[in-house]
Structure formats: C-alpha cells, structure tokens
Short mmCIF file of C-alpha atoms in Angstrom, two decimals:
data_model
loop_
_atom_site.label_atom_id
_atom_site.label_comp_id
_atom_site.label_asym_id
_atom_site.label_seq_id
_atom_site.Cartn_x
_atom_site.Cartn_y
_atom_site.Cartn_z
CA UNK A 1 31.85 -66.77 -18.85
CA UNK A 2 33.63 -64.07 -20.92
CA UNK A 3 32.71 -61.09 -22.83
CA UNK A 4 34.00 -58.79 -25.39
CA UNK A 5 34.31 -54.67 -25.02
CA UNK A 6 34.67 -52.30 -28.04
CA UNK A 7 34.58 -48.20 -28.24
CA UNK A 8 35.14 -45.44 -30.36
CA UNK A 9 34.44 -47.29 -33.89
CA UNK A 10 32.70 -43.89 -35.12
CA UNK A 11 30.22 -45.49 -37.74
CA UNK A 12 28.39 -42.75 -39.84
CA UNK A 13 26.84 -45.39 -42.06
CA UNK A 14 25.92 -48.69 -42.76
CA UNK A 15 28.77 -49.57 -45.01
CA UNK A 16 31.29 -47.67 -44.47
CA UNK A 17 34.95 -48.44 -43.76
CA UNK A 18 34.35 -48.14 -39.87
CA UNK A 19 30.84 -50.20 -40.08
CA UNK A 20 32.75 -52.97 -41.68
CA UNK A 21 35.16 -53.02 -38.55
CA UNK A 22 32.28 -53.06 -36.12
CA UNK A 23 30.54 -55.91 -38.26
CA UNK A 24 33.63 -58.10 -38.40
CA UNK A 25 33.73 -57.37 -34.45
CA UNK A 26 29.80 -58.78 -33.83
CA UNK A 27 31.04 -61.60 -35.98
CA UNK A 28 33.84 -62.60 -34.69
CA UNK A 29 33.93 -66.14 -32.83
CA UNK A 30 35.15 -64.55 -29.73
CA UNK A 31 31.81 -62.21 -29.76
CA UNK A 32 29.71 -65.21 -30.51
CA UNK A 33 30.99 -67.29 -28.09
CA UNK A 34 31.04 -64.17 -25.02
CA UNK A 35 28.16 -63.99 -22.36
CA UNK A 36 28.28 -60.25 -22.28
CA UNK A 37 29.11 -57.90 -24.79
CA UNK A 38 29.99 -53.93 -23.87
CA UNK A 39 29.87 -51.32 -26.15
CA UNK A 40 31.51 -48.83 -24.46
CA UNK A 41 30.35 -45.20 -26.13
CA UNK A 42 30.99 -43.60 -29.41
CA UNK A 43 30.38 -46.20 -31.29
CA UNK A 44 28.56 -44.54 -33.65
CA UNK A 45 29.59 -40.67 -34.47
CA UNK A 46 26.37 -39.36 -34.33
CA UNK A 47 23.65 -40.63 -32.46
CA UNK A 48 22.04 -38.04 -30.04
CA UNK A 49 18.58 -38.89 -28.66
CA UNK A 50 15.93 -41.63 -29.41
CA UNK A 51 14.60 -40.25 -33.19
CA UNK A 52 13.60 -43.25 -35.14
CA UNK A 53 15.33 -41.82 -37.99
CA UNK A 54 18.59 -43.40 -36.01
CA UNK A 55 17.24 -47.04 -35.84
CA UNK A 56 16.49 -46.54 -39.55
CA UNK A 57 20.30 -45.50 -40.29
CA UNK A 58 21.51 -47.72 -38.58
CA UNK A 59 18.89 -50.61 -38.57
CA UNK A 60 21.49 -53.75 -39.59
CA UNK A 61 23.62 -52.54 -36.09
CA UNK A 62 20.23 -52.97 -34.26
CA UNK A 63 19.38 -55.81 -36.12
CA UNK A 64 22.83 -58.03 -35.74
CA UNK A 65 22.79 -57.22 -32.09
CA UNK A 66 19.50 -58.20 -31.68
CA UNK A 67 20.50 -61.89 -32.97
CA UNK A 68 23.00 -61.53 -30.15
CA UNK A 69 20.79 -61.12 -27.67
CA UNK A 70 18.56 -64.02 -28.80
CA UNK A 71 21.67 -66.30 -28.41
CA UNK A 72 21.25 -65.24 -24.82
CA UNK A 73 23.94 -62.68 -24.92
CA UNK A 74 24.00 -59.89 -21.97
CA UNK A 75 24.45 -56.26 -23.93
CA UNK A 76 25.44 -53.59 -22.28
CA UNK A 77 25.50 -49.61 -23.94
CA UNK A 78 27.34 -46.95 -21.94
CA UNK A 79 26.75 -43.27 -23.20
CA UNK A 80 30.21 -41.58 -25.15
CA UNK A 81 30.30 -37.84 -26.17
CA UNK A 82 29.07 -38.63 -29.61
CA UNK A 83 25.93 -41.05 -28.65
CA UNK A 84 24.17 -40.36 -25.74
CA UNK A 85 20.35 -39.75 -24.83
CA UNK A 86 19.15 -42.33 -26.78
CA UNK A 87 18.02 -45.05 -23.54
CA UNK A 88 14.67 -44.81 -25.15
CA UNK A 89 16.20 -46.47 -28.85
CA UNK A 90 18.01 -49.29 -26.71
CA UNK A 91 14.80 -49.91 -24.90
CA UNK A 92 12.33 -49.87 -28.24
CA UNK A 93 14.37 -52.53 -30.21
CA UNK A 94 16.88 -53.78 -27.98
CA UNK A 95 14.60 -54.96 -24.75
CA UNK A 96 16.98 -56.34 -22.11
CA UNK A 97 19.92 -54.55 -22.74
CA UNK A 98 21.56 -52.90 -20.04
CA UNK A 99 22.24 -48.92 -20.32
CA UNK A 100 24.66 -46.67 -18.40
CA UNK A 101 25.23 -42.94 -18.84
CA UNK A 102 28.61 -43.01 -17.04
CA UNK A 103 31.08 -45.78 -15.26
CA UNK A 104 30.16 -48.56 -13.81
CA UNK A 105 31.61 -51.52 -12.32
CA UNK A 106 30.45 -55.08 -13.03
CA UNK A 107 32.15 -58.68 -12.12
CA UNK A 108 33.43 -60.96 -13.67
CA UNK A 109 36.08 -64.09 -13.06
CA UNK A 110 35.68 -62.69 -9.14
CA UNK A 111 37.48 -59.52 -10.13
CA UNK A 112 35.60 -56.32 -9.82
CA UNK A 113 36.06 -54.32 -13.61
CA UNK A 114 34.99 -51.01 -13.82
CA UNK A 115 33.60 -50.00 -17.77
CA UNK A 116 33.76 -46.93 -19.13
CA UNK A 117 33.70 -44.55 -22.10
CA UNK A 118 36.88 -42.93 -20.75
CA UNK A 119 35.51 -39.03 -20.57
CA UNK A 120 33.91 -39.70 -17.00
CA UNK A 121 37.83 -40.51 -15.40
CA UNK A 122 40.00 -38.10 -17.70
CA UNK A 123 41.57 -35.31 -15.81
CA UNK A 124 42.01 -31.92 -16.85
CA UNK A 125 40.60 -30.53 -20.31
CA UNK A 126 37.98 -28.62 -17.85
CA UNK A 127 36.02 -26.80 -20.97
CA UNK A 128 35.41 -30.18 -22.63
CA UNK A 129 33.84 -30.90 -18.95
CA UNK A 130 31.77 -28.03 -18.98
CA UNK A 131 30.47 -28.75 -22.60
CA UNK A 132 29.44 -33.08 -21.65
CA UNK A 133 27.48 -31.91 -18.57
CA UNK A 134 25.45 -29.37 -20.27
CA UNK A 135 24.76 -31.70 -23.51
CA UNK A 136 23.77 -34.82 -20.99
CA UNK A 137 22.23 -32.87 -18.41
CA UNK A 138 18.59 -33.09 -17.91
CA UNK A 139 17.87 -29.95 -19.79
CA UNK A 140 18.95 -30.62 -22.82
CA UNK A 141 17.89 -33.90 -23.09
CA UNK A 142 14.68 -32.48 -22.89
CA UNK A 143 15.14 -29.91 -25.82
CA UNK A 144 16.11 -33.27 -27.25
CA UNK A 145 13.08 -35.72 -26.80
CA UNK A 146 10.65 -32.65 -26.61
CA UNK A 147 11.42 -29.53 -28.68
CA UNK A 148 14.40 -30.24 -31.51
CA UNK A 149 13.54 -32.28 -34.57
CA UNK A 150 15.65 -34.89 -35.96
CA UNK A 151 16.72 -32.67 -39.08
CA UNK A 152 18.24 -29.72 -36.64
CA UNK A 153 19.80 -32.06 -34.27
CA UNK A 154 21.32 -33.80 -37.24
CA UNK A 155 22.96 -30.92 -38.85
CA UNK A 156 23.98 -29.42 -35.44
CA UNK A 157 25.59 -32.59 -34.79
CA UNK A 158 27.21 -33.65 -37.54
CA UNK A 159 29.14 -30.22 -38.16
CA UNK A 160 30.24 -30.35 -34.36
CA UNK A 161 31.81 -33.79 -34.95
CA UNK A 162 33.23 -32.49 -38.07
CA UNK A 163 34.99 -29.69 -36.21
CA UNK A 164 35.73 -31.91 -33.35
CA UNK A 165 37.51 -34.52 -35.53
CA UNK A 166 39.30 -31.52 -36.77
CA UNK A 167 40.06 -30.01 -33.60
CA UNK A 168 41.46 -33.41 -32.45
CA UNK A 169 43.57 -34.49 -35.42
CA UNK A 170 46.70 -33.52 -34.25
CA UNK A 171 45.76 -34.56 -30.84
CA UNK A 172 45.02 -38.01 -31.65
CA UNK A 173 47.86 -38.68 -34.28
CA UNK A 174 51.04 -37.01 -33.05
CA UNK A 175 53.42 -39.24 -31.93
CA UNK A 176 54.33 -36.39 -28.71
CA UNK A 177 50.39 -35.71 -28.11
CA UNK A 178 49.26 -39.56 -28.00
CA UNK A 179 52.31 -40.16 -25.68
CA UNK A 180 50.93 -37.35 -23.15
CA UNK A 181 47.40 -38.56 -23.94
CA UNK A 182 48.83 -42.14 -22.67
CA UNK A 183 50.34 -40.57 -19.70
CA UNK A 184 47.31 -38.73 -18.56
CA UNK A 185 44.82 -41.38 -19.00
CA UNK A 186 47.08 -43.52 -17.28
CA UNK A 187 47.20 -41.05 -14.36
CA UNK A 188 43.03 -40.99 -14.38
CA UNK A 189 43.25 -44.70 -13.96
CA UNK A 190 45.02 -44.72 -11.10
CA UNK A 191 42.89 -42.26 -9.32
CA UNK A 192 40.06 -44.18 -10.12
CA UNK A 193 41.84 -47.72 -8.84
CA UNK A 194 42.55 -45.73 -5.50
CA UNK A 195 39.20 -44.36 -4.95
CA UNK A 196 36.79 -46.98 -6.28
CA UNK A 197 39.29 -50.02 -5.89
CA UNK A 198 38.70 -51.73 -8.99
CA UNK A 199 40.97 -54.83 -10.35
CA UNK A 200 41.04 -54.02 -14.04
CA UNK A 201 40.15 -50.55 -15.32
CA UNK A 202 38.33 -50.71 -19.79
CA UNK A 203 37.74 -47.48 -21.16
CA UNK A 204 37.84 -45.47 -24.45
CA UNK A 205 37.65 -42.15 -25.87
CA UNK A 206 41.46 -41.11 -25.64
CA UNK A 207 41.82 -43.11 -29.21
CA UNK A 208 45.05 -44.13 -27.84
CA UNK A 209 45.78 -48.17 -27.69
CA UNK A 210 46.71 -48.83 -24.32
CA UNK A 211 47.32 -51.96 -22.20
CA UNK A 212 49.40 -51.43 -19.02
CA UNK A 213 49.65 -52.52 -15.12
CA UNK A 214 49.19 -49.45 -12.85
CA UNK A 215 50.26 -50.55 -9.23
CA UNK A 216 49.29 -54.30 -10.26
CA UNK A 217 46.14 -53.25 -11.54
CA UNK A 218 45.46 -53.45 -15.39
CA UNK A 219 44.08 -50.64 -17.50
CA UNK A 220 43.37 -51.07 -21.32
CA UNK A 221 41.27 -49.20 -23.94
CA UNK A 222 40.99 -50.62 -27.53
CA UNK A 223 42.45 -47.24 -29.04
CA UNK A 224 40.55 -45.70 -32.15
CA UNK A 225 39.09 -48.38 -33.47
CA UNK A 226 39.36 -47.36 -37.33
CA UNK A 227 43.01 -47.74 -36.55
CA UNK A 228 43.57 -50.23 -33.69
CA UNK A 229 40.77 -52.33 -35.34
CA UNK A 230 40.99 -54.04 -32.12
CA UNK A 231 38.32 -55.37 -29.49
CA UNK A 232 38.70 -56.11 -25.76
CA UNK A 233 38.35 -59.78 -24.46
CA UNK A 234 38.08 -61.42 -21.48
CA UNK A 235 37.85 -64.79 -19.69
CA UNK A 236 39.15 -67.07 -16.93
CA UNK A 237 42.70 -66.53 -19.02
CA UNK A 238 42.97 -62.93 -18.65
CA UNK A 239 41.61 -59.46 -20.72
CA UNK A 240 43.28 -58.94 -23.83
CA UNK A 241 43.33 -57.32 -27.13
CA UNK A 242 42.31 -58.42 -30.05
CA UNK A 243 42.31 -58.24 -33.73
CA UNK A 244 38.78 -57.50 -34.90
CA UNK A 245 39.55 -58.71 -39.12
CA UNK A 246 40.24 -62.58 -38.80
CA UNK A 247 43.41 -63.54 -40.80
#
C-alpha cells in the first residue's frame, strides 16, 4: 500500500499562499489513493501546545484530514521546531492518528524507512540543540498546558519565527549555504543508516530539496515546501518526489 510524506509547508493561515500548497497536497490523487499519510513537522509555523484557539485557526486542515481518515487513511504527525506539544489537539479531533515527538521507523514494501522532521539527525548547530530540548522538554510543556495562555504563547511565538525566518534567510537561499546544508544533512543520514540500519532515510527541516543514494541507501526531504511545492511518495515502484499543483 503506499503513502505520501510532506514537511515544512509553514501555513500561518487558512488561505494563504502556503495553505493552498498543503490543500492541493491532501487533494491530490496520489494522497487519496495512499494508505498512510506523514506529515512530517512544521507544517504549520506556529502551532505550540493543544489551545483550542489552534483547531479554530486552522479548523479546514483538521477538517480535510479528518475526511482522510474516514476513507480509512493511517495519519501520522511527527513534532518539527515550529509545532510541537500539541498530542492533546491530534487526539481531540483527530482520534486514531498516530503521533511522534522525534524519529521513528515504520515499514513499508519490506523495507524498513525511518521518518523524520530532520532536526533529531542534523549534526552540529549545538545552540539550536540546546534551544529544541528545553522548548520540548517536560518543563516547558508544562508552562505550556498549565500556566501560559494562548495570547502570550502566540505573540512569543510568532515574533521568534519571525526572527528565525530572518535569521535563516540567507541560510536557506544561498546557492553556497544550501550546498553545505545538502552536504551536512547528507552526512547526518549516513550516521543514522549506520547506526539504526534503515533502507530509505525522509526527513525535513533543512528546506533543501534533496534526493540522493548514500552507500545504496536513499535519503530524500521534500525541500521548503513554499518553493519545492513538492510531496514525498511511495509504493511497490519506489519513493519519489512529486509535484503537489496538478498540471
């Protein structure tokens, strides 16, 4: 049976350029027709915790997959760096769906495939590190279900992602940078192949397209979705990349 993977679409809104990518994705033939569906972390740009405020945002996402999931889809949510915490909002309208806060491998096509957001196997960039286990450790999430409201968590987060998308905007679109980006998530991979033995290695977050062979083994991440607009698919034919807008 196959199934489709997507990360890093960013949505802020319903409606937005980026939302319009991700609905054209849980649209798209290949989604309909897939057994399981990963989304694979930071698919929206701010979602942090379970406030219904969240489901109310972004109530057509919940919605849409929900008709999934009554077409017997598998759904699958693994935390990124810009949605995490919110198990609890998967749970309340999405019953059934499966929910990871790091990687994880699952099989399919008798080839063991390890999912991830990407963060979890990237070397180096130690005081990023520091920063994703204090915001997913067990401390803050409880400041987050117990003691900060919606409206401070909201502001807090949203002008963090605006500096981080700031920060990272010569990272992510300089020809040299997204080369050495390739090269180092590449390198994670192959740790990760050696140590957990995995056939095919999906991940995200280095917004950087990728689909290579590493020692036989393939890696591939669907880049920055807002620019890739690309998905990942697989069946008995192979994994591949594909075009999210239908021609």
């Amino acid at each position: 049976m196959s199934f489709v993977s997507i990360s890093d679409v960013h949505i802020k809104d319903i409606g937005d350029e980026n939302w319009l990518i991700l609905e054209s994705f849980l649209d798209h033939p290949l989604t309909k027709q897939a057994k399981t569906i990963y989304f694979l972390g930071d698919i929206f740009d701010l979602l942090v915790g379970s406030y219904e405020e969240y489901y109310q945002t972004y109530k057509k996402f919940f919605e849409k997959v929900g008709a999934l999931q009554r077409e017997n889809k598998r759904v699958v949510f693994v935390e990124g760096n810009h949605d995490f915490h919110f198990e609890k909002l998967v749970s309340t309208y999405l019953p059934g769906s499966l929910y990871y806060e790091s990687k994880f491998i699952d099989i399919h096509f008798g080839k063991n495939i390890m999912f991830c957001h990407g963060d979890d196997i990237e070397i180096g960039n130690k005081g990023y590190k520091r920063y994703k286990r204090f915001v997913t450790s067990n401390f803050a999430r409880l400041l987050i279900d117990n003691i900060l409201n919606f409206n401070i968590l909201d502001t807090q987060g949203k002008n963090a992602s605006k500096k981080s998308r700031k920060r990272n905007k010569q990272r992510y679109t300089q020809p040299d940078n997204q080369e050495w980006l390739k090269k180092r998530f590449r390198e994670a991979a192959k740790i990760q192949f050696d140590k957990f033995g995995p056939d095919i290695i999906i991940c995200g977050h280095s917004h950087i397209e990728d689909n290579t062979y590493i020692d036989g083994k393939l890696f591939i991440n669907n880049g920055y979705v807002p620019i890739s607009k690309k998905f990942i698919y697989g069946s008995e034919e192979g994994v591949k990349l594909i075009s999210c807008v239908l021609d």
